[in-house]
């Protein structure tokens, strides 16, 4: 026993045979600490504020202030009255990310044994709103829980959500400072929440610009994404939520800077050329769908963007071209479109969802101008269909697509 007596405590005010814990709550609200029915001896519980000198950390001076009695306890309890075996429950108001000391001991000399210490924090987490994000660190990992989190009207929708853009449930907000021009973020190590949404933003609360978004690219229905084009030293917002209707719980967020984010053909500005009569493959597992990427007019279920778009170009050597994804290896459900024009001012000429082999894509586009460059966008239909997409081009269409004419039916 090395702590001072607590004047509010029972018996002689002392807590005997004590051990000490440093705890950082994740909510603004009421922290409850309990040995109620979980210890095999007569317990005492005492709570203190850890940073007694307000210098931003817990150190030897703070420990001395607490053990000498210079820092008074926030709360203490001997017997809760409703708990078996003279065990204890104590509660106090806390602020998220501020450190507190939990002292656990016995009622009198010789009162000792084993038990389980239970801690809970009531109230919404501090980072339940965009304006109060928790800090993520490049190269680090943070475990949180969204059980008590809420959904604000102002929370942005996730553009990548399965079924179309929508808000998530129980949103949490974070911020990280880029130490490289790319970052990889993942909720893949989460063991509570089983279906997450994840997005990265530039800008400020109320004026956020989505840079990257993912629904189910991680293990199972968890999330992971790569974001490129970051500015070293700048801070970026991260929104994490559960997919609507899924299980809430513990979420682990891992951040790597730089990330394995170099994806060939990922952006229209870096579109990969495909000569007529050839094929080119690209893996869209870590690609991104930019907010400005065109929607696919032919998408089954309604016009919408694809998931993890890849971009290509070709120069027409004839007035028609057959374009398909039929040789794709692992991306089993694709979307495909061809455009005239320039980035930012594209006109869709042809589009295919499932007209190819299985759920792959195929079309013949006509009315091309020989020598003109055209853009091709290829993507997965959903996050379950990511992988290698092979785009093949034949100029001209060589008789068109089987079944396209009545005589070929």
Tab-separated table of C-alpha atoms in Angstrom, residues 38-283:
chain	number	residue	atom	x	y	z
A	38	UNK	CA	-16.133	-10.291	-10.172
A	39	UNK	CA	-13.618	-10.382	-7.275
A	40	UNK	CA	-13.168	-12.982	-4.535
A	41	UNK	CA	-12.261	-10.516	-1.758
A	42	UNK	CA	-13.583	-7.319	-0.103
A	43	UNK	CA	-12.518	-4.579	-2.516
A	44	UNK	CA	-12.003	-0.817	-2.496
A	45	UNK	CA	-11.960	1.358	-5.623
A	46	UNK	CA	-10.547	4.905	-5.872
A	47	UNK	CA	-10.359	7.151	-8.964
A	48	UNK	CA	-7.981	10.090	-9.566
A	49	UNK	CA	-7.199	12.529	-12.342
A	50	UNK	CA	-3.749	11.474	-13.630
A	51	UNK	CA	-2.345	14.786	-14.904
A	52	UNK	CA	-2.326	16.634	-11.573
A	53	UNK	CA	-0.100	19.494	-12.752
A	54	UNK	CA	-1.790	19.968	-16.157
A	55	UNK	CA	1.424	19.579	-18.148
A	56	UNK	CA	-0.124	17.156	-20.635
A	57	UNK	CA	1.150	13.830	-19.319
A	58	UNK	CA	1.349	11.505	-16.310
A	59	UNK	CA	4.805	11.459	-14.739
A	60	UNK	CA	6.643	10.980	-11.432
A	61	UNK	CA	5.447	14.323	-10.056
A	62	UNK	CA	1.816	13.360	-10.708
A	63	UNK	CA	2.369	9.995	-9.015
A	64	UNK	CA	3.844	11.738	-5.979
A	65	UNK	CA	0.911	14.163	-5.771
A	66	UNK	CA	-1.551	11.273	-5.799
A	67	UNK	CA	0.223	8.967	-3.345
A	68	UNK	CA	0.943	11.803	-0.896
A	69	UNK	CA	-2.666	12.944	-0.795
A	70	UNK	CA	-1.935	16.328	-2.386
A	71	UNK	CA	-4.297	15.305	-5.205
A	72	UNK	CA	-7.691	14.350	-3.842
A	73	UNK	CA	-9.652	11.444	-5.250
A	74	UNK	CA	-12.419	12.067	-7.767
A	75	UNK	CA	-14.526	9.251	-6.328
A	76	UNK	CA	-14.203	6.137	-4.177
A	77	UNK	CA	-16.272	3.169	-3.044
A	78	UNK	CA	-15.916	0.295	-0.612
A	79	UNK	CA	-19.156	-1.677	-0.758
A	80	UNK	CA	-21.671	-0.988	-3.496
A	81	UNK	CA	-24.428	-2.553	-1.385
A	82	UNK	CA	-25.874	-4.499	-4.285
A	83	UNK	CA	-22.793	-6.581	-5.027
A	84	UNK	CA	-21.895	-9.957	-3.559
A	85	UNK	CA	-18.806	-10.374	-1.384
A	86	UNK	CA	-18.450	-6.705	-0.417
A	87	UNK	CA	-17.269	-5.787	-3.897
A	88	UNK	CA	-17.356	-2.270	-5.338
A	89	UNK	CA	-18.651	0.083	-8.023
A	90	UNK	CA	-17.482	3.672	-8.541
A	91	UNK	CA	-18.204	6.268	-11.228
A	92	UNK	CA	-17.055	9.737	-12.203
A	93	UNK	CA	-17.447	12.222	-15.046
A	94	UNK	CA	-14.572	12.020	-17.532
A	95	UNK	CA	-13.285	13.657	-20.701
A	96	UNK	CA	-12.175	11.576	-23.674
A	97	UNK	CA	-8.435	11.144	-24.265
A	98	UNK	CA	-7.620	12.443	-20.767
A	99	UNK	CA	-5.766	10.073	-18.429
A	100	UNK	CA	-7.178	8.764	-15.150
A	101	UNK	CA	-5.790	6.570	-12.379
A	102	UNK	CA	-7.769	3.583	-11.097
A	103	UNK	CA	-6.679	2.286	-7.675
A	104	UNK	CA	-7.848	-1.215	-6.704
A	105	UNK	CA	-7.251	-2.689	-3.270
A	106	UNK	CA	-8.723	-4.299	-0.186
A	107	UNK	CA	-10.981	-2.984	2.577
A	108	UNK	CA	-8.560	-3.837	5.356
A	109	UNK	CA	-5.074	-5.253	5.960
A	110	UNK	CA	-4.825	-8.707	4.430
A	111	UNK	CA	-7.853	-8.267	2.137
A	112	UNK	CA	-6.484	-9.540	-1.160
A	113	UNK	CA	-7.335	-12.003	-3.896
A	114	UNK	CA	-8.120	-12.202	-7.590
A	115	UNK	CA	-10.808	-10.669	-9.754
A	116	UNK	CA	-11.767	-8.925	-12.957
A	117	UNK	CA	-11.882	-5.154	-13.233
A	118	UNK	CA	-14.685	-3.900	-15.505
A	119	UNK	CA	-14.568	-0.419	-17.056
A	120	UNK	CA	-17.257	1.224	-19.153
A	121	UNK	CA	-17.817	4.707	-20.480
A	122	UNK	CA	-21.326	6.038	-21.091
A	123	UNK	CA	-22.122	8.716	-23.632
A	124	UNK	CA	-21.166	9.229	-27.254
A	125	UNK	CA	-17.447	8.975	-28.090
A	126	UNK	CA	-15.571	12.271	-28.289
A	127	UNK	CA	-14.948	11.772	-32.012
A	128	UNK	CA	-18.604	11.233	-32.808
A	129	UNK	CA	-18.553	14.507	-34.776
A	130	UNK	CA	-16.274	15.776	-37.522
A	131	UNK	CA	-15.084	18.785	-35.498
A	132	UNK	CA	-13.574	16.585	-32.758
A	133	UNK	CA	-11.558	13.902	-34.590
A	134	UNK	CA	-9.161	11.559	-32.828
A	135	UNK	CA	-5.587	11.420	-34.086
A	136	UNK	CA	-4.326	8.585	-36.267
A	137	UNK	CA	-0.583	8.193	-36.782
A	138	UNK	CA	1.133	6.956	-39.923
A	139	UNK	CA	2.582	3.555	-39.083
A	140	UNK	CA	0.222	3.177	-36.145
A	141	UNK	CA	-2.934	1.341	-35.163
A	142	UNK	CA	-5.889	2.493	-33.073
A	143	UNK	CA	-8.706	0.393	-31.629
A	144	UNK	CA	-12.021	2.128	-30.897
A	145	UNK	CA	-15.651	1.183	-30.470
A	146	UNK	CA	-18.645	2.695	-32.231
A	147	UNK	CA	-21.309	1.098	-30.013
A	148	UNK	CA	-22.363	4.471	-28.535
A	149	UNK	CA	-21.605	6.542	-31.636
A	150	UNK	CA	-24.342	8.329	-33.584
A	151	UNK	CA	-25.038	9.470	-37.113
A	152	UNK	CA	-25.116	13.223	-37.745
A	153	UNK	CA	-27.248	14.756	-40.481
A	154	UNK	CA	-24.105	16.521	-41.752
A	155	UNK	CA	-21.999	13.344	-42.039
A	156	UNK	CA	-21.105	12.878	-45.732
A	157	UNK	CA	-22.446	9.875	-47.606
A	158	UNK	CA	-19.987	7.165	-48.581
A	159	UNK	CA	-19.864	7.219	-52.388
A	160	UNK	CA	-18.660	3.595	-52.439
A	161	UNK	CA	-21.396	2.072	-50.249
A	162	UNK	CA	-22.855	-1.127	-51.650
A	163	UNK	CA	-26.258	-0.307	-53.132
A	164	UNK	CA	-25.422	3.345	-53.725
A	165	UNK	CA	-24.126	6.392	-51.820
A	166	UNK	CA	-25.446	6.540	-48.251
A	167	UNK	CA	-24.448	7.389	-44.718
A	168	UNK	CA	-23.120	4.712	-42.417
A	169	UNK	CA	-24.311	3.796	-38.929
A	170	UNK	CA	-22.468	4.967	-35.790
A	171	UNK	CA	-19.902	7.205	-37.474
A	172	UNK	CA	-16.505	7.977	-35.945
A	173	UNK	CA	-14.087	10.696	-37.106
A	174	UNK	CA	-10.292	10.752	-37.232
A	175	UNK	CA	-7.478	12.835	-38.653
A	176	UNK	CA	-3.943	11.992	-39.739
A	177	UNK	CA	-0.993	14.011	-41.014
A	178	UNK	CA	0.541	12.668	-44.198
A	179	UNK	CA	4.216	11.720	-43.996
A	180	UNK	CA	4.250	10.560	-47.626
A	181	UNK	CA	2.297	11.193	-50.811
A	182	UNK	CA	0.179	8.083	-50.303
A	183	UNK	CA	-1.439	6.209	-47.424
A	184	UNK	CA	-3.053	2.818	-46.900
A	185	UNK	CA	-5.884	2.624	-44.355
A	186	UNK	CA	-7.616	-0.544	-43.214
A	187	UNK	CA	-10.236	-1.808	-40.766
A	188	UNK	CA	-9.280	-5.386	-41.643
A	189	UNK	CA	-8.109	-6.252	-38.108
A	190	UNK	CA	-11.415	-5.311	-36.468
A	191	UNK	CA	-12.927	-8.028	-34.251
A	192	UNK	CA	-16.243	-6.450	-33.211
A	193	UNK	CA	-17.826	-4.475	-36.038
A	194	UNK	CA	-18.146	-6.893	-38.953
A	195	UNK	CA	-19.045	-4.645	-41.916
A	196	UNK	CA	-17.424	-1.225	-42.199
A	197	UNK	CA	-17.325	1.829	-44.448
A	198	UNK	CA	-14.155	3.929	-44.758
A	199	UNK	CA	-13.396	7.227	-46.484
A	200	UNK	CA	-10.625	9.846	-46.564
A	201	UNK	CA	-11.279	13.554	-47.108
A	202	UNK	CA	-9.462	16.799	-47.768
A	203	UNK	CA	-10.858	20.148	-46.689
A	204	UNK	CA	-12.701	21.142	-43.522
A	205	UNK	CA	-15.850	19.993	-41.737
A	206	UNK	CA	-18.838	21.101	-43.776
A	207	UNK	CA	-16.681	21.433	-46.906
A	208	UNK	CA	-15.046	18.033	-47.251
A	209	UNK	CA	-13.834	16.580	-50.550
A	210	UNK	CA	-13.773	12.781	-50.724
A	211	UNK	CA	-10.387	11.484	-51.877
A	212	UNK	CA	-10.948	7.758	-51.478
A	213	UNK	CA	-13.707	5.440	-50.254
A	214	UNK	CA	-14.135	1.739	-49.630
A	215	UNK	CA	-16.871	-0.601	-48.505
A	216	UNK	CA	-15.785	-4.253	-48.690
A	217	UNK	CA	-12.261	-4.482	-50.157
A	218	UNK	CA	-10.772	-5.776	-46.894
A	219	UNK	CA	-11.213	-9.202	-45.288
A	220	UNK	CA	-14.849	-10.291	-45.377
A	221	UNK	CA	-16.936	-7.130	-45.442
A	222	UNK	CA	-14.338	-4.896	-43.782
A	223	UNK	CA	-12.633	-1.997	-45.543
A	224	UNK	CA	-9.256	-0.985	-46.893
A	225	UNK	CA	-8.150	1.688	-49.308
A	226	UNK	CA	-5.178	3.461	-50.829
A	227	UNK	CA	-5.219	7.214	-51.232
A	228	UNK	CA	-2.734	8.972	-53.506
A	229	UNK	CA	-1.789	12.575	-54.194
A	230	UNK	CA	-1.401	13.579	-50.543
A	231	UNK	CA	0.697	16.581	-49.522
A	232	UNK	CA	3.328	15.772	-46.908
A	233	UNK	CA	2.564	17.692	-43.723
A	234	UNK	CA	-1.104	18.257	-44.537
A	235	UNK	CA	-3.867	16.760	-42.386
A	236	UNK	CA	-6.711	14.656	-43.759
A	237	UNK	CA	-10.033	13.573	-42.258
A	238	UNK	CA	-11.101	9.933	-42.015
A	239	UNK	CA	-14.713	8.804	-41.583
A	240	UNK	CA	-15.345	5.253	-40.346
A	241	UNK	CA	-18.786	3.735	-39.844
A	242	UNK	CA	-20.657	0.463	-39.817
A	243	UNK	CA	-22.626	-0.480	-42.910
A	244	UNK	CA	-26.305	0.273	-42.196
A	245	UNK	CA	-27.893	-2.522	-40.185
A	246	UNK	CA	-24.640	-4.376	-39.455
A	247	UNK	CA	-23.077	-5.175	-36.075
A	248	UNK	CA	-21.525	-2.332	-34.085
A	249	UNK	CA	-18.458	-2.860	-31.919
A	250	UNK	CA	-14.684	-2.653	-31.800
A	251	UNK	CA	-12.980	-1.259	-34.911
A	252	UNK	CA	-9.233	-1.327	-35.478
A	253	UNK	CA	-7.845	1.277	-37.886
A	254	UNK	CA	-4.343	0.748	-39.312
A	255	UNK	CA	-2.498	3.454	-41.253
A	256	UNK	CA	0.599	3.036	-43.426
A	257	UNK	CA	2.419	5.970	-45.053
A	258	UNK	CA	3.380	5.459	-47.809
A	259	UNK	CA	0.963	2.723	-48.769
A	260	UNK	CA	1.049	0.086	-51.534
A	261	UNK	CA	-0.935	2.543	-53.579
A	262	UNK	CA	0.670	2.759	-57.000
A	263	UNK	CA	-2.073	1.380	-59.233
A	264	UNK	CA	-1.472	1.424	-62.968
A	265	UNK	CA	-4.256	3.062	-64.998
A	266	UNK	CA	-6.073	4.222	-61.826
A	267	UNK	CA	-6.709	7.794	-62.934
A	268	UNK	CA	-8.000	9.182	-66.216
A	269	UNK	CA	-4.991	11.478	-66.363
A	270	UNK	CA	-2.786	8.357	-66.386
A	271	UNK	CA	-4.983	6.251	-68.680
A	272	UNK	CA	-3.118	3.321	-70.218
A	273	UNK	CA	-3.068	3.061	-74.045
A	274	UNK	CA	-4.296	-0.131	-75.753
A	275	UNK	CA	-3.606	-0.474	-79.490
A	276	UNK	CA	-6.422	-1.930	-81.577
A	277	UNK	CA	-6.065	-5.690	-81.850
A	278	UNK	CA	-4.463	-6.122	-78.421
A	279	UNK	CA	-5.380	-6.563	-74.749
A	280	UNK	CA	-4.182	-5.043	-71.483
A	281	UNK	CA	-4.760	-6.234	-67.909
A	282	UNK	CA	-4.912	-4.176	-64.740
A	283	UNK	CA	-5.630	-5.046	-61.105
